[in-house]
Amino acid sequence: MMQTLATPTPRGLPLPDRRAVLTLSLVGLLGWALLTLPETLAMPGRIALLAMVLAMLGWVLTRLPESLVALAVVLGLVLSGVLSEAQLFEALGSELVWLLLAAFVIATVIRDSGLTQRLVAPLLRRQPRFAPFALTLTLLIAATAFVLPSTSGRAALLLPVYVALAQVLPDARLRRPLALIFPTAILLSAGGSLIGAGAHLLAAESIRVTTGLQLGYAAWAMLGMPFGLISSLVGTILILLIFVPRELYAARLGVTVPEPVAAELRVRQRRIALVLGIIVGLWLTADLHGIGMAATALIGALVLLTPPFTSRKSKEIFRSVDVELLLYMTATVLMAQAMTATGADRWLAGLALQVLPARLHGSLPAVVALLAGVSVAAHLFVTSRSARAAVLIPAVALPLAGLGHDAALMILIAVMGTGFCQTMMASAKPVAIFAGAESEGSGFTQADLFRLALPLAPLTGALLIGFALTIWPAQLAQMRGGAAPQPAAQVVPMPVVAAPAPSAFEAIRPPKRPADLLAQHPVHAAPAPRKARGGARPEKALRQMQAKVNRSLRPAGIRIILR
């Protein structure tokens, strides 16, 4: 008797993941669109733009780690010839990498010594409720912008404070909003201080060269501090509304009873605090001694690795350095360099200018709204704050000023708008630093950033427009002594051609008018340029400005050269 074997019913092939299909479709569509762009953008610029879009798709639509996506994109730029191998390896030795490495070492030594718990204890003495404490913490973080000259440095030094606070939260669900508050307050409050970001020094010099208005430390604080504080508080309120359950608004933070500190440990904490004070002091006086931020941080880290400050071996402390974050930061800096070197960023800025109809060229609200939108969205393609300012000021702000508007106001709008950069992990270094706090039982994801950026971006833009139309014009007029603002020369829209990136000081000069327009609309001769202080030649004064601004832009990997 024959036995018939039942053949298994063939199952259908597994359906591909919808997210993968969507990603591949978008990649193909964008690749075709970018490769068929007008010839005004050269092929290296198209490749750089395609690489940036692919990185954004990888960060948003895939589950791959952000660092892996960034490194793959950078290697693609190297293989395509947009970046050289020398640029790839030089970026690993940039000042930013050394600054972050030293900051991780310093933060580890501080955490091991218990100094952060000792500093945070006064804030928790009365067991504050979480919502009021979050607002107070935002103001305290904003105050650090006036003494610490870098958002990356502030993030690295405040990371141990966050770790100490995360340990006393009454509910684990509060760790994610606390992690979001730190980078949000660091980035948005930086606009209130002239030393808060290197982009501010570039903007102040651009305003001085273009309009003759000198903005010092106090003058910049008058303009930027109200905007920085209000935007920071708005960001914190949104974080509370989106990420904190209502029943936890009034939850009281626990108080950790400090263990008796041995006399030897107390002495060690004082030594560490003294070294930190010296590091901050050297940062503030960098113009006097000429030592950069990274070198100062390395000196401090080397000192803190010695036995009087820590009992751990240096090998154990170096293991706490987040190597993945260093590679990720290096990759994002290289992507920004590719966008700038190929002219893709200026090409995008030219497209933004073409959005404004000719009939609205004289409308200040329309011009302000366009500039605010471009500056707030620029972080999606240029991941360095200083690089965004170096692109937006000459390519967008001054051409709009040439339509008959105050050049100082346009530059101020552009640089203040660059403070919003919380949409992606790669958008800002403080975001990546606090997102990587998962080792301490916290952190946040890319989806969390999108949930926050969706309402925060339009609110920041609206706040920027409000200040530009109501507050800053009156303040600038008062600083000028009531004199009328001097707009830049008339700018005639021209096709945007991918060209080598001009230096910032070359680009901020008002563009020359064509000969035919000069014949139709003669322009009065411009007043002779002011003589530099001390009788110095103008060329020498510009060289001095170049050296000063380059020192501030060094952590961003940007160097300005006068031609």
XYZ file of C-alpha atoms in Angstrom:
563
model
C 0.000 0.000 0.000
C 1.475 3.256 -1.100
C 1.568 6.097 1.350
C 1.022 9.497 -0.087
C 3.060 12.251 1.406
C 1.277 15.522 1.901
C 3.170 18.310 0.285
C 3.255 21.475 2.340
C 1.337 24.371 0.972
C 3.793 26.929 -0.328
C 3.650 30.079 1.646
C 3.760 33.464 0.035
C 6.991 35.370 -0.048
C 7.413 37.709 2.915
C 6.338 41.228 2.138
C 9.109 43.797 2.279
C 9.113 46.289 5.086
C 7.037 49.328 4.167
C 9.616 51.646 5.689
C 12.368 50.099 3.563
C 10.263 50.399 0.399
C 9.455 54.027 1.195
C 13.099 54.816 1.912
C 14.362 53.216 -1.293
C 11.664 54.953 -3.338
C 12.512 58.327 -1.865
C 16.224 57.738 -2.398
C 15.664 56.897 -6.049
C 13.356 59.846 -6.597
C 15.666 62.312 -4.876
C 18.703 60.928 -6.668
C 17.011 61.430 -10.026
C 15.821 64.926 -9.051
C 19.225 66.066 -7.815
C 21.087 64.677 -10.814
C 18.729 66.542 -13.157
C 18.980 69.897 -11.368
C 19.784 73.012 -13.408
C 23.387 73.486 -14.434
C 23.732 76.391 -12.001
C 24.770 73.774 -9.428
C 27.887 71.841 -10.389
C 28.092 68.070 -10.025
C 30.117 68.120 -6.753
C 27.432 70.335 -5.262
C 24.706 67.944 -6.410
C 26.530 65.014 -4.862
C 26.990 66.879 -1.567
C 23.311 67.844 -1.524
C 22.259 64.263 -2.319
C 24.519 62.973 0.454
C 22.958 65.348 2.978
C 19.431 64.309 1.958
C 20.385 60.623 2.159
C 21.762 61.180 5.657
C 18.511 62.832 6.731
C 16.500 59.927 5.309
C 18.754 57.448 7.068
C 18.360 59.220 10.396
C 14.599 59.555 10.061
C 13.311 56.496 8.193
C 15.699 53.737 9.189
C 16.653 52.083 12.431
C 20.355 52.282 11.723
C 22.477 54.091 14.320
C 23.004 57.776 13.517
C 26.782 57.374 13.633
C 26.706 54.512 11.108
C 24.588 56.557 8.693
C 26.864 59.594 9.020
C 30.046 57.574 8.476
C 28.552 55.828 5.431
C 27.595 59.181 3.892
C 31.060 60.629 4.533
C 32.739 57.614 2.960
C 30.464 58.087 -0.045
C 31.616 61.695 -0.325
C 35.240 60.536 -0.203
C 34.758 57.807 -2.821
C 32.941 60.245 -5.121
C 35.800 62.738 -4.916
C 33.864 65.531 -3.173
C 36.079 65.095 -0.095
C 39.654 63.866 -0.081
C 41.100 61.192 2.140
C 43.337 63.828 3.689
C 40.274 65.817 4.757
C 38.748 62.686 6.261
C 41.772 61.927 8.420
C 42.503 65.549 9.305
C 38.985 65.944 10.675
C 39.703 63.268 13.278
C 42.422 65.515 14.660
C 40.342 68.675 14.691
C 40.093 70.892 17.751
C 36.471 69.846 18.250
C 37.429 66.188 18.708
C 40.127 67.031 21.237
C 37.771 69.378 23.089
C 35.103 66.690 23.452
C 37.672 64.071 24.463
C 39.028 66.323 27.206
C 35.500 67.239 28.300
C 34.567 63.569 28.756
C 37.653 62.991 30.892
C 36.912 66.053 33.022
C 33.267 65.042 33.436
C 34.279 61.544 34.557
C 36.672 62.850 37.197
C 34.036 65.295 38.478
C 31.407 62.570 38.674
C 33.691 60.148 40.503
C 34.606 62.758 43.097
C 30.985 63.463 44.018
C 31.452 67.167 43.351
C 28.309 67.448 41.229
C 26.144 65.947 43.978
C 27.584 68.481 46.368
C 26.841 71.366 43.973
C 23.325 70.160 43.173
C 22.358 69.560 46.800
C 21.404 73.231 47.508
C 18.941 73.153 44.604
C 17.181 70.115 46.067
C 17.179 71.139 49.691
C 13.503 72.149 49.680
C 12.375 69.213 47.523
C 11.079 71.370 44.629
C 8.275 70.257 42.352
C 9.421 69.143 38.926
C 7.688 71.761 36.720
C 8.886 74.864 38.660
C 12.305 73.264 39.067
C 12.546 72.727 35.284
C 11.936 76.439 34.654
C 14.465 77.449 37.317
C 16.986 75.014 35.874
C 16.461 76.568 32.431
C 17.361 80.020 33.754
C 20.459 78.658 35.508
C 21.607 76.930 32.331
C 21.007 80.150 30.381
C 23.214 82.057 32.829
C 26.188 79.854 31.946
C 26.195 81.355 28.431
C 27.708 84.543 29.838
C 30.795 82.824 31.242
C 31.324 79.743 29.039
C 32.173 80.593 25.403
C 30.999 77.419 23.651
C 27.785 75.411 23.492
C 29.835 72.220 23.272
C 31.871 73.156 26.325
C 28.735 74.050 28.275
C 27.141 70.726 27.354
C 30.200 68.749 28.392
C 30.528 70.530 31.735
C 26.793 70.335 32.491
C 26.546 66.636 31.683
C 27.611 65.596 35.228
C 24.956 67.939 36.635
C 22.316 66.180 34.567
C 23.564 62.784 35.733
C 23.317 63.882 39.367
C 19.778 65.218 38.892
C 18.611 62.102 37.045
C 19.403 60.028 40.124
C 16.960 61.939 42.358
C 13.961 62.065 40.009
C 10.811 60.585 41.577
C 9.778 58.804 38.367
C 11.802 57.287 35.526
C 9.486 58.954 32.999
C 10.999 62.326 33.942
C 14.490 61.428 32.742
C 13.720 61.953 29.066
C 12.270 65.487 29.479
C 15.158 66.393 31.784
C 17.621 65.220 29.118
C 15.826 67.371 26.521
C 15.799 70.487 28.708
C 19.587 70.690 28.925
C 20.476 70.924 25.181
C 17.376 73.008 24.435
C 18.283 75.616 27.039
C 21.979 75.529 26.076
C 21.300 76.171 22.383
C 18.486 78.699 22.627
C 20.067 80.738 25.432
C 23.410 81.071 23.647
C 22.024 83.964 21.602
C 21.983 86.168 24.680
C 25.769 86.321 24.992
C 28.380 87.572 22.554
C 30.654 84.685 23.551
C 27.816 82.171 23.524
C 28.765 80.987 20.023
C 31.421 81.760 17.461
C 28.690 82.806 15.032
C 27.949 85.839 17.226
C 31.487 87.186 16.889
C 31.252 86.803 13.125
C 27.893 88.617 13.105
C 29.207 91.445 15.306
C 32.184 91.988 13.003
C 29.913 91.861 9.952
C 27.634 94.515 11.466
C 30.615 96.731 12.280
C 32.160 96.464 8.828
C 28.821 96.877 7.017
C 27.118 99.589 9.079
C 29.797 100.962 11.402
C 27.805 99.964 14.513
C 30.025 98.451 17.204
C 28.291 95.788 19.317
C 30.220 94.920 22.454
C 29.509 92.411 25.208
C 26.877 94.575 26.951
C 25.216 95.795 23.745
C 24.849 92.265 22.436
C 23.353 91.163 25.758
C 20.743 93.941 25.527
C 19.725 92.677 22.090
C 19.983 88.937 22.568
C 19.348 88.176 26.235
C 15.548 88.778 26.213
C 15.158 86.671 23.088
C 17.402 83.914 24.435
C 15.649 83.708 27.802
C 12.112 83.759 26.369
C 12.882 81.174 23.689
C 14.557 78.910 26.277
C 11.556 79.108 28.590
C 9.211 78.435 25.664
C 11.222 75.337 24.790
C 11.092 74.067 28.375
C 7.340 74.665 28.605
C 6.832 72.670 25.407
C 8.935 69.833 26.805
C 6.769 69.793 29.934
C 3.560 69.765 27.895
C 4.679 67.068 25.465
C 6.781 64.658 27.518
C 5.711 65.004 31.164
C 2.478 63.355 32.373
C 0.202 65.793 34.117
C 0.269 63.876 37.366
C 4.048 64.389 37.526
C 4.025 68.181 37.186
C 3.869 68.557 40.951
C 6.046 65.556 41.773
C 8.719 66.502 44.256
C 12.333 65.700 43.568
C 13.864 63.374 46.108
C 16.634 64.493 48.361
C 19.606 62.227 48.583
C 21.028 62.356 52.063
C 24.687 63.103 51.461
C 26.987 60.607 53.011
C 29.652 61.993 55.329
C 32.511 63.121 53.146
C 35.946 62.164 54.314
C 38.391 64.976 54.840
C 40.620 63.658 52.060
C 37.724 63.553 49.572
C 36.625 67.059 50.565
C 40.122 68.344 49.855
C 40.080 66.546 46.497
C 36.774 68.176 45.576
C 38.195 71.597 46.341
C 41.212 70.897 44.168
C 38.987 69.804 41.275
C 36.795 72.912 41.680
C 39.935 75.062 41.596
C 41.100 73.416 38.365
C 37.659 73.935 36.805
C 37.735 77.589 37.770
C 41.162 77.972 36.166
C 39.934 76.269 32.965
C 36.937 78.607 32.703
C 39.163 81.604 33.439
C 41.584 80.621 30.681
C 38.666 80.216 28.271
C 37.453 83.721 29.064
C 40.916 85.245 28.644
C 41.863 83.372 25.456
C 42.420 86.666 23.615
C 45.131 87.600 26.112
C 47.216 84.410 26.226
C 46.287 82.890 22.840
C 45.682 79.331 24.094
C 42.698 77.706 22.396
C 39.760 76.063 24.147
C 40.805 72.532 23.243
C 44.377 72.998 24.434
C 43.138 74.504 27.699
C 40.721 71.607 28.223
C 43.474 69.073 27.486
C 45.755 70.712 30.029
C 42.967 70.571 32.615
C 42.190 66.937 31.785
C 45.869 65.992 32.086
C 46.085 67.653 35.494
C 42.898 65.938 36.712
C 44.262 62.518 35.726
C 47.039 62.775 38.306
C 46.767 61.134 41.781
C 45.963 64.320 43.742
C 42.630 64.536 41.837
C 41.601 60.922 41.182
C 42.384 57.486 42.534
C 41.415 55.650 39.343
C 43.819 54.602 36.630
C 43.892 56.719 33.495
C 43.069 53.617 31.425
C 39.757 53.255 33.267
C 38.885 56.922 32.832
C 39.639 56.915 29.105
C 37.170 54.055 28.682
C 34.399 56.525 29.564
C 35.105 58.540 26.393
C 32.259 58.086 23.915
C 34.249 57.203 20.794
C 31.070 56.735 18.757
C 30.041 60.318 19.529
C 33.460 61.627 18.483
C 33.217 59.823 15.138
C 29.649 61.026 14.705
C 30.617 64.648 15.340
C 33.537 64.336 12.926
C 31.269 62.958 10.212
C 28.721 65.761 10.580
C 31.479 68.392 10.409
C 32.747 66.800 7.183
C 29.251 66.845 5.674
C 28.979 70.550 6.506
C 32.370 71.161 4.903
C 31.227 69.376 1.745
C 28.112 71.546 1.517
C 30.184 74.716 1.938
C 33.132 73.775 -0.291
C 30.915 72.785 -3.228
C 28.672 75.854 -2.979
C 25.532 73.789 -2.358
C 24.642 75.840 0.716
C 24.846 79.126 -1.192
C 22.857 77.592 -4.044
C 20.066 76.739 -1.590
C 20.261 80.256 -0.159
C 19.836 81.682 -3.648
C 16.727 79.570 -4.168
C 15.329 80.927 -0.904
C 15.813 84.500 -2.124
C 13.882 83.761 -5.297
C 10.835 82.834 -3.223
C 10.199 86.496 -2.362
C 8.114 88.206 -5.090
C 9.398 91.516 -6.436
C 6.346 93.397 -5.155
C 7.299 92.433 -1.579
C 10.929 93.553 -1.727
C 10.087 96.719 0.169
C 7.897 95.030 2.766
C 9.792 94.647 6.029
C 7.399 92.006 7.472
C 7.726 89.856 4.348
C 11.508 90.147 4.288
C 11.777 89.408 8.012
C 9.478 86.388 7.715
C 11.527 84.966 4.823
C 14.845 85.482 6.588
C 13.538 84.039 9.859
C 12.232 80.930 8.090
C 15.479 80.371 6.193
C 17.678 80.855 9.268
C 15.567 78.529 11.420
C 15.548 75.801 8.742
C 19.224 76.154 7.768
C 20.353 73.627 10.393
C 18.845 70.826 8.312
C 21.605 71.222 5.717
C 24.449 73.017 7.531
C 25.121 71.369 10.877
C 27.586 73.914 12.250
C 26.221 77.086 13.848
C 29.221 79.164 12.785
C 29.070 77.748 9.265
C 25.372 78.649 9.025
C 26.158 82.230 9.990
C 29.041 82.369 7.512
C 26.623 81.296 4.748
C 23.450 83.165 5.722
C 25.013 86.574 6.358
C 26.580 87.110 2.920
C 24.177 84.961 0.873
C 20.801 85.897 2.379
C 20.928 88.659 5.006
C 22.931 91.243 3.057
C 21.135 90.729 -0.272
C 17.847 91.330 1.575
C 19.377 94.389 3.209
C 20.258 95.603 -0.275
C 16.529 95.866 -0.981
C 16.433 98.891 1.319
C 16.364 97.373 4.812
C 18.632 97.761 7.840
C 21.691 95.558 7.350
C 22.315 95.277 11.104
C 18.764 94.039 11.656
C 19.034 91.492 8.837
C 22.323 90.107 10.187
C 20.873 89.922 13.705
C 17.847 87.952 12.486
C 20.041 85.523 10.559
C 22.400 84.770 13.436
C 19.674 84.506 16.090
C 17.715 82.085 13.922
C 20.701 79.739 13.770
C 20.209 79.032 17.488
C 17.345 76.666 16.730
C 18.906 73.328 15.803
C 17.053 70.609 17.708
C 15.461 68.704 14.832
C 18.080 65.966 14.376
C 20.870 64.382 16.352
C 23.388 65.833 13.918
C 21.963 69.332 14.118
C 23.983 70.341 17.185
C 26.695 68.877 19.379
C 24.869 69.417 22.712
C 21.931 67.416 21.330
C 24.197 64.473 20.529
C 25.956 64.688 23.900
C 22.761 64.472 25.956
C 21.123 61.978 23.625
C 24.051 59.687 24.384
C 23.320 59.780 28.114
C 21.597 56.404 27.811
C 24.396 54.840 29.821
C 23.026 56.683 32.810
C 19.524 55.316 32.280
C 18.220 58.243 30.268
C 18.584 59.964 26.925
C 16.141 60.529 24.072
C 15.599 59.362 20.522
C 15.268 60.935 17.093
C 11.488 60.587 17.313
C 11.511 62.640 20.519
C 13.405 65.418 18.762
C 10.817 65.519 15.990
C 7.984 65.727 18.499
C 9.702 68.706 20.106
C 10.865 70.435 16.914
C 7.455 70.319 15.225
C 5.896 72.963 17.533
C 9.144 74.625 18.673
C 10.337 75.616 15.183
C 7.281 77.785 14.276
C 7.194 79.260 17.776
C 10.869 80.206 17.552
C 10.291 81.701 14.110
C 7.285 83.685 15.342
C 9.261 84.947 18.331
C 12.112 85.943 16.026
C 9.726 87.841 13.740
C 8.143 89.594 16.714
C 11.491 90.818 18.057
C 12.639 91.885 14.574
C 9.528 93.989 13.953
C 8.910 95.498 17.385
C 11.955 95.453 19.683
C 15.254 95.270 17.823
C 14.663 98.242 15.449
C 14.123 100.558 18.420
C 17.161 99.168 20.247
C 19.396 99.529 17.190
C 18.177 103.083 16.651
C 18.993 103.923 20.276
C 22.486 102.421 19.910
C 23.043 104.581 16.829
C 22.003 107.680 18.737
C 18.837 108.140 16.699
C 20.629 108.066 13.335
C 18.812 106.387 10.457
C 19.989 102.858 9.559
C 22.234 102.477 6.526
C 20.989 99.699 4.247
C 23.381 97.864 2.026
C 23.683 98.767 -1.629
C 20.920 97.686 -4.009
C 21.209 94.025 -4.912
C 20.071 92.802 -8.304
C 18.905 89.145 -8.309
C 21.295 87.081 -10.385
C 21.430 83.360 -11.124
C 23.237 81.475 -8.412
C 26.364 79.754 -9.717
C 28.346 77.247 -7.720
C 31.623 78.982 -7.035
C 34.375 78.629 -4.455
C 33.268 79.822 -1.045
C 34.256 83.468 -0.527
C 35.701 84.568 2.759
C 33.187 85.961 5.202
C 34.676 89.442 5.078
C 34.761 89.434 1.281
C 31.118 88.376 1.148
C 29.766 90.935 3.617
C 30.807 93.867 1.466
C 27.817 95.305 -0.435
C 27.853 93.949 -4.024
C 28.646 96.276 -6.889
C 25.818 97.449 -9.101
C 25.842 96.751 -12.844
C 26.887 99.625 -15.072
C 23.481 99.967 -16.766
C 21.662 100.313 -13.446
C 24.223 102.823 -12.236
C 23.498 104.949 -15.267
C 19.735 104.822 -14.664
C 19.916 105.300 -10.893
C 23.113 107.120 -9.911
C 24.255 106.549 -6.359
C 25.943 109.127 -4.181
C 29.503 108.376 -3.292
C 29.852 106.392 -0.141
C 31.651 108.041 2.745
C 35.289 107.199 3.156
C 35.911 104.269 5.428
C 36.773 105.047 8.968
C 40.347 104.887 9.977
C 41.187 102.084 12.335
C 41.868 102.883 15.931
C 45.347 103.980 16.759
C 45.964 105.154 13.210
C 46.449 101.624 11.919
C 46.004 100.903 8.231
C 42.604 99.419 7.227
C 44.303 96.280 5.901
C 46.057 95.736 9.217
C 42.801 96.266 11.132
C 41.047 93.676 8.965
C 43.881 91.225 9.536
C 43.497 91.699 13.277
C 39.750 91.072 12.998
C 40.465 87.954 10.940
C 42.752 86.543 13.620
C 40.222 87.312 16.355
C 37.281 85.692 14.569
C 39.345 82.669 13.485
C 40.183 81.921 17.107
C 36.484 81.821 17.946
C 35.577 79.725 14.892
C 38.404 77.226 15.383
C 36.253 74.629 17.240
C 33.845 74.576 14.266
C 36.649 73.810 11.813
C 36.189 77.117 9.948
C 38.961 79.493 8.950
C 38.432 82.866 7.291
C 41.053 84.125 4.846
C 41.183 87.650 3.470
C 42.103 88.003 -0.177
